[in-house]
Amino acid sequence: LWRLAAGLAMSALIYGAVTVAIFAAVWLAMADPDPELGWIDEIIEADTPRAMLILLATFTGMALGPMAAARLLHHRPGGTLFGRAPVVLRDFVTAAAVAGAVLACAVLAWLILNDPVAALPVGTWAALLPLSLLAVLVQTGAEEVLFRGYIQQQLAARFRSPVIWAVLPAAVFGLLHYDPASAGDNAWLMVGAAGLFGLLAADLTARTGSLGAAWGFHFANNTVALMLIATEGTLTGLALFRTPYDVSDTEAIRASIPVDLAVMLLIWLLLRRILGRR
């Protein structure tokens, strides 16, 4: 366990170092650097394409940290956190396709019941699409490598109980989504939704033996949430549309959460059934 603790500390340091390096590169690239560093606030708000892409790029450090820890502290290649490459690719494509199909139906239903607010112009959104997809791929992959790859694997190697190797990382994953400043009274609902996703992703990882399924599921979900219809008050910089309600709107969010959870569970059940046949 001390190696896991040291690995997490190493991962945090590498994540921080990469983030600082990216911020320094952005500052140096500015024609007229802002001495008051107001652009950092822009990145934190993440309500412009530039800010979102920079923010998502920082997740590179989150991926590199656990891979370095696996090599240096656990004496195994960083690639073992993902699983066998053919399985990762196969399960990623399957999960992304299944989740994407279900989420597309959910989006169509949402559009019938709600009037979205236009965000990015279609031309700008389309031009940014390849880079945006790559950024979301990095962000979701980094979170999967850390939580379902590194933490889950190392705990499962030491403890047999899924309460420890599945529930504990999922709970931490959920708590890291706690944002009362933006979500207000809905903050714990966001934690619960993220925690449930973490638990479902942990199950898919354990059943398939790779990160592919959880990563594909995560990628499809975040593509919709960050690039198609983003909830007002969250990360909206790459979205084509925004919701007509804010993330802190108690009535709207509490009405949508049960539907979101039902969609999430449906995707998980379908993936369990499809991938379980292989």
GROMACS .gro file of C-alpha atoms in nm:
model
  278
    1LEU     CA    1   0.000   0.000   0.000
    2TRP     CA    2   0.289   0.237   0.061
    3ARG     CA    3   0.378   0.205  -0.307
    4LEU     CA    4   0.023   0.305  -0.402
    5ALA     CA    5   0.040   0.607  -0.171
    6ALA     CA    6   0.377   0.703  -0.315
    7GLY     CA    7   0.244   0.650  -0.666
    8LEU     CA    8  -0.050   0.879  -0.603
    9ALA     CA    9   0.185   1.145  -0.467
   10MET     CA   10   0.406   1.105  -0.774
   11SER     CA   11   0.100   1.128  -1.000
   12ALA     CA   12  -0.011   1.449  -0.830
   13LEU     CA   13   0.335   1.604  -0.872
   14ILE     CA   14   0.354   1.509  -1.240
   15TYR     CA   15   0.000   1.636  -1.300
   16GLY     CA   16   0.092   1.965  -1.135
   17ALA     CA   17   0.420   1.993  -1.325
   18VAL     CA   18   0.257   1.931  -1.662
   19THR     CA   19  -0.017   2.183  -1.581
   20VAL     CA   20   0.242   2.447  -1.489
   21ALA     CA   21   0.437   2.370  -1.808
   22ILE     CA   22   0.125   2.410  -2.023
   23PHE     CA   23   0.032   2.736  -1.850
   24ALA     CA   24   0.388   2.864  -1.896
   25ALA     CA   25   0.379   2.774  -2.266
   26VAL     CA   26   0.049   2.958  -2.306
   27TRP     CA   27   0.188   3.265  -2.131
   28LEU     CA   28   0.503   3.265  -2.346
   29ALA     CA   29   0.296   3.226  -2.663
   30MET     CA   30   0.093   3.539  -2.589
   31ALA     CA   31   0.184   3.838  -2.802
   32ASP     CA   32   0.104   4.070  -2.510
   33PRO     CA   33   0.113   3.867  -2.185
   34ASP     CA   34  -0.138   3.981  -1.925
   35PRO     CA   35   0.064   4.075  -1.614
   36GLU     CA   36  -0.244   4.020  -1.396
   37LEU     CA   37  -0.289   3.664  -1.532
   38GLY     CA   38  -0.656   3.719  -1.610
   39TRP     CA   39  -0.635   3.442  -1.869
   40ILE     CA   40  -0.604   3.188  -1.588
   41ASP     CA   41  -0.951   3.291  -1.470
   42GLU     CA   42  -1.070   3.234  -1.826
   43ILE     CA   43  -0.933   2.879  -1.816
   44ILE     CA   44  -1.097   2.812  -1.481
   45GLU     CA   45  -1.432   2.936  -1.615
   46ALA     CA   46  -1.376   2.728  -1.933
   47ASP     CA   47  -1.645   2.915  -2.125
   48THR     CA   48  -1.440   2.980  -2.440
   49PRO     CA   49  -1.293   2.727  -2.687
   50ARG     CA   50  -0.936   2.835  -2.608
   51ALA     CA   51  -0.989   2.797  -2.234
   52MET     CA   52  -1.154   2.457  -2.270
   53LEU     CA   53  -0.882   2.317  -2.495
   54ILE     CA   54  -0.610   2.436  -2.257
   55LEU     CA   55  -0.796   2.295  -1.957
   56LEU     CA   56  -0.847   1.956  -2.121
   57ALA     CA   57  -0.482   1.949  -2.232
   58THR     CA   58  -0.373   1.960  -1.867
   59PHE     CA   59  -0.521   1.612  -1.823
   60THR     CA   60  -0.217   1.481  -2.009
   61GLY     CA   61  -0.035   1.504  -1.678
   62MET     CA   62  -0.306   1.300  -1.508
   63ALA     CA   63  -0.240   1.018  -1.757
   64LEU     CA   64   0.139   1.038  -1.744
   65GLY     CA   65   0.157   1.031  -1.363
   66PRO     CA   66   0.011   0.682  -1.304
   67MET     CA   67   0.203   0.541  -1.601
   68ALA     CA   68   0.529   0.671  -1.452
   69ALA     CA   69   0.433   0.535  -1.111
   70ALA     CA   70   0.359   0.192  -1.258
   71ARG     CA   71   0.703   0.182  -1.417
   72LEU     CA   72   0.910   0.331  -1.136
   73LEU     CA   73   0.733   0.198  -0.825
   74HIS     CA   74   0.558  -0.119  -0.936
   75HIS     CA   75   0.811  -0.232  -1.198
   76ARG     CA   76   0.563  -0.290  -1.479
   77PRO     CA   77   0.502  -0.108  -1.807
   78GLY     CA   78   0.262   0.185  -1.799
   79GLY     CA   79   0.066   0.022  -2.079
   80THR     CA   80  -0.049  -0.252  -1.841
   81LEU     CA   81  -0.282   0.003  -1.684
   82PHE     CA   82  -0.486  -0.007  -2.006
   83GLY     CA   83  -0.489  -0.380  -2.079
   84ARG     CA   84  -0.408  -0.561  -2.404
   85ALA     CA   85  -0.421  -0.314  -2.694
   86PRO     CA   86  -0.654  -0.517  -2.922
   87VAL     CA   87  -0.904  -0.561  -2.636
   88VAL     CA   88  -0.883  -0.193  -2.540
   89LEU     CA   89  -0.953  -0.084  -2.897
   90ARG     CA   90  -1.232  -0.335  -2.954
   91ASP     CA   91  -1.411  -0.256  -2.629
   92PHE     CA   92  -1.361   0.119  -2.667
   93VAL     CA   93  -1.523   0.123  -3.011
   94THR     CA   94  -1.809  -0.101  -2.895
   95ALA     CA   95  -1.878   0.100  -2.582
   96ALA     CA   96  -1.854   0.436  -2.758
   97ALA     CA   97  -2.095   0.316  -3.029
   98VAL     CA   98  -2.350   0.171  -2.786
   99ALA     CA   99  -2.332   0.466  -2.547
  100GLY     CA  100  -2.343   0.711  -2.838
  101ALA     CA  101  -2.659   0.549  -2.980
  102VAL     CA  102  -2.840   0.556  -2.646
  103LEU     CA  103  -2.728   0.910  -2.570
  104ALA     CA  104  -2.839   1.026  -2.916
  105CYS     CA  105  -3.191   0.904  -2.838
  106ALA     CA  106  -3.178   1.079  -2.500
  107VAL     CA  107  -3.063   1.402  -2.663
  108LEU     CA  108  -3.346   1.389  -2.918
  109ALA     CA  109  -3.597   1.341  -2.635
  110TRP     CA  110  -3.441   1.630  -2.443
  111LEU     CA  111  -3.463   1.857  -2.748
  112ILE     CA  112  -3.835   1.785  -2.779
  113LEU     CA  113  -3.892   1.897  -2.421
  114ASN     CA  114  -3.646   2.187  -2.400
  115ASP     CA  115  -3.527   2.485  -2.603
  116PRO     CA  116  -3.146   2.483  -2.614
  117VAL     CA  117  -2.948   2.806  -2.612
  118ALA     CA  118  -2.709   2.850  -2.905
  119ALA     CA  119  -2.345   2.852  -2.799
  120LEU     CA  120  -2.070   2.821  -3.061
  121PRO     CA  121  -2.152   2.906  -3.423
  122VAL     CA  122  -2.187   2.585  -3.625
  123GLY     CA  123  -1.891   2.672  -3.848
  124THR     CA  124  -1.661   2.734  -3.553
  125TRP     CA  125  -1.783   2.421  -3.376
  126ALA     CA  126  -1.724   2.207  -3.686
  127ALA     CA  127  -1.377   2.353  -3.744
  128LEU     CA  128  -1.281   2.272  -3.384
  129LEU     CA  129  -1.440   1.925  -3.391
  130PRO     CA  130  -1.126   1.715  -3.454
  131LEU     CA  131  -0.926   1.897  -3.187
  132SER     CA  132  -1.219   1.893  -2.945
  133LEU     CA  133  -1.267   1.517  -2.985
  134LEU     CA  134  -0.896   1.460  -2.927
  135ALA     CA  135  -0.907   1.676  -2.614
  136VAL     CA  136  -1.207   1.485  -2.474
  137LEU     CA  137  -1.033   1.158  -2.562
  138VAL     CA  138  -0.730   1.267  -2.357
  139GLN     CA  139  -0.940   1.392  -2.065
  140THR     CA  140  -1.154   1.080  -2.034
  141GLY     CA  141  -0.857   0.849  -2.093
  142ALA     CA  142  -0.658   1.022  -1.820
  143GLU     CA  143  -0.937   0.982  -1.565
  144GLU     CA  144  -0.979   0.616  -1.657
  145VAL     CA  145  -0.604   0.550  -1.632
  146LEU     CA  146  -0.589   0.703  -1.285
  147PHE     CA  147  -0.909   0.567  -1.130
  148ARG     CA  148  -0.993   0.242  -1.311
  149GLY     CA  149  -0.639   0.169  -1.424
  150TYR     CA  150  -0.399   0.257  -1.150
  151ILE     CA  151  -0.602   0.289  -0.828
  152GLN     CA  152  -0.847   0.006  -0.899
  153GLN     CA  153  -0.578  -0.234  -1.018
  154GLN     CA  154  -0.346  -0.172  -0.727
  155LEU     CA  155  -0.624  -0.208  -0.470
  156ALA     CA  156  -0.755  -0.523  -0.640
  157ALA     CA  157  -0.407  -0.674  -0.624
  158ARG     CA  158  -0.412  -0.631  -0.246
  159PHE     CA  159  -0.781  -0.675  -0.148
  160ARG     CA  160  -1.043  -0.921  -0.271
  161SER     CA  161  -1.347  -0.717  -0.171
  162PRO     CA  162  -1.502  -0.497  -0.444
  163VAL     CA  163  -1.610  -0.261  -0.168
  164ILE     CA  164  -1.245  -0.158  -0.154
  165TRP     CA  165  -1.123  -0.185  -0.514
  166ALA     CA  166  -1.445  -0.067  -0.684
  167VAL     CA  167  -1.653   0.138  -0.440
  168LEU     CA  168  -1.366   0.330  -0.281
  169PRO     CA  169  -1.218   0.467  -0.608
  170ALA     CA  170  -1.571   0.543  -0.733
  171ALA     CA  171  -1.645   0.740  -0.416
  172VAL     CA  172  -1.324   0.942  -0.456
  173PHE     CA  173  -1.407   0.999  -0.823
  174GLY     CA  174  -1.749   1.130  -0.724
  175LEU     CA  175  -1.616   1.356  -0.448
  176LEU     CA  176  -1.374   1.521  -0.689
  177HIS     CA  177  -1.682   1.646  -0.879
  178TYR     CA  178  -1.806   1.833  -0.570
  179ASP     CA  179  -1.848   2.197  -0.675
  180PRO     CA  180  -2.089   2.387  -0.449
  181ALA     CA  181  -1.972   2.721  -0.591
  182SER     CA  182  -2.128   2.634  -0.928
  183ALA     CA  183  -2.388   2.369  -0.846
  184GLY     CA  184  -2.517   2.512  -0.518
  185ASP     CA  185  -2.766   2.277  -0.353
  186ASN     CA  186  -2.722   2.035  -0.643
  187ALA     CA  187  -2.355   1.973  -0.563
  188TRP     CA  188  -2.414   1.642  -0.388
  189LEU     CA  189  -2.639   1.523  -0.670
  190MET     CA  190  -2.347   1.578  -0.906
  191VAL     CA  191  -2.124   1.383  -0.671
  192GLY     CA  192  -2.372   1.097  -0.661
  193ALA     CA  193  -2.409   1.084  -1.040
  194ALA     CA  194  -2.032   1.087  -1.092
  195GLY     CA  195  -1.986   0.825  -0.820
  196LEU     CA  196  -2.240   0.596  -0.984
  197PHE     CA  197  -2.063   0.632  -1.317
  198GLY     CA  198  -1.735   0.546  -1.144
  199LEU     CA  199  -1.892   0.231  -0.999
  200LEU     CA  200  -2.034   0.121  -1.336
  201ALA     CA  201  -1.700   0.190  -1.504
  202ALA     CA  202  -1.523  -0.014  -1.235
  203ASP     CA  203  -1.754  -0.309  -1.303
  204LEU     CA  204  -1.696  -0.291  -1.679
  205THR     CA  205  -1.320  -0.274  -1.626
  206ALA     CA  206  -1.320  -0.576  -1.396
  207ARG     CA  207  -1.541  -0.779  -1.631
  208THR     CA  208  -1.357  -0.702  -1.954
  209GLY     CA  209  -1.000  -0.689  -1.826
  210SER     CA  210  -0.919  -0.357  -1.991
  211LEU     CA  211  -1.004   0.013  -1.980
  212GLY     CA  212  -1.162   0.002  -2.326
  213ALA     CA  213  -1.527  -0.031  -2.227
  214ALA     CA  214  -1.515   0.225  -1.944
  215TRP     CA  215  -1.314   0.465  -2.160
  216GLY     CA  216  -1.553   0.437  -2.456
  217PHE     CA  217  -1.855   0.490  -2.228
  218HIS     CA  218  -1.686   0.789  -2.063
  219PHE     CA  219  -1.580   0.936  -2.398
  220ALA     CA  220  -1.931   0.918  -2.546
  221ASN     CA  221  -2.086   1.067  -2.233
  222ASN     CA  222  -1.842   1.358  -2.212
  223THR     CA  223  -1.862   1.426  -2.585
  224VAL     CA  224  -2.234   1.491  -2.542
  225ALA     CA  225  -2.194   1.681  -2.214
  226LEU     CA  226  -1.901   1.900  -2.321
  227MET     CA  227  -1.940   1.936  -2.697
  228LEU     CA  228  -2.307   1.899  -2.783
  229ILE     CA  229  -2.529   2.027  -2.500
  230ALA     CA  230  -2.340   2.161  -2.200
  231THR     CA  231  -2.520   2.254  -1.881
  232GLU     CA  232  -2.505   2.628  -1.818
  233GLY     CA  233  -2.263   2.706  -1.537
  234THR     CA  234  -2.032   2.412  -1.616
  235LEU     CA  235  -1.766   2.367  -1.886
  236THR     CA  236  -1.936   2.522  -2.188
  237GLY     CA  237  -1.647   2.646  -2.405
  238LEU     CA  238  -1.670   2.376  -2.675
  239ALA     CA  239  -2.046   2.322  -2.675
  240LEU     CA  240  -2.273   2.369  -2.972
  241PHE     CA  241  -2.566   2.437  -2.736
  242ARG     CA  242  -2.617   2.521  -2.370
  243THR     CA  243  -2.909   2.429  -2.150
  244PRO     CA  244  -3.171   2.698  -2.079
  245TYR     CA  245  -3.118   2.634  -1.708
  246ASP     CA  246  -2.814   2.663  -1.484
  247VAL     CA  247  -2.644   2.377  -1.300
  248SER     CA  248  -2.757   2.538  -0.974
  249ASP     CA  249  -3.125   2.537  -1.081
  250THR     CA  250  -3.263   2.295  -0.824
  251GLU     CA  251  -3.594   2.219  -0.994
  252ALA     CA  252  -3.450   2.156  -1.340
  253ILE     CA  253  -3.149   1.952  -1.227
  254ARG     CA  254  -3.348   1.736  -0.985
  255ALA     CA  255  -3.594   1.662  -1.263
  256SER     CA  256  -3.317   1.564  -1.506
  257ILE     CA  257  -3.096   1.360  -1.272
  258PRO     CA  258  -3.325   1.050  -1.258
  259VAL     CA  259  -3.339   1.044  -1.637
  260ASP     CA  260  -2.961   1.080  -1.662
  261LEU     CA  261  -2.910   0.796  -1.415
  262ALA     CA  262  -3.156   0.575  -1.600
  263VAL     CA  263  -2.973   0.636  -1.928
  264MET     CA  264  -2.641   0.560  -1.759
  265LEU     CA  265  -2.773   0.232  -1.616
  266LEU     CA  266  -2.923   0.131  -1.951
  267ILE     CA  267  -2.589   0.182  -2.125
  268TRP     CA  268  -2.412  -0.020  -1.856
  269LEU     CA  269  -2.659  -0.308  -1.884
  270LEU     CA  270  -2.627  -0.316  -2.262
  271LEU     CA  271  -2.249  -0.314  -2.245
  272ARG     CA  272  -2.249  -0.586  -1.981
  273ARG     CA  273  -2.464  -0.803  -2.204
  274ILE     CA  274  -2.278  -0.732  -2.530
  275LEU     CA  275  -1.924  -0.753  -2.396
  276GLY     CA  276  -2.010  -1.045  -2.168
  277ARG     CA  277  -2.069  -1.263  -2.472
  278ARG     CA  278  -1.707  -1.240  -2.584
   0.00000   0.00000   0.00000
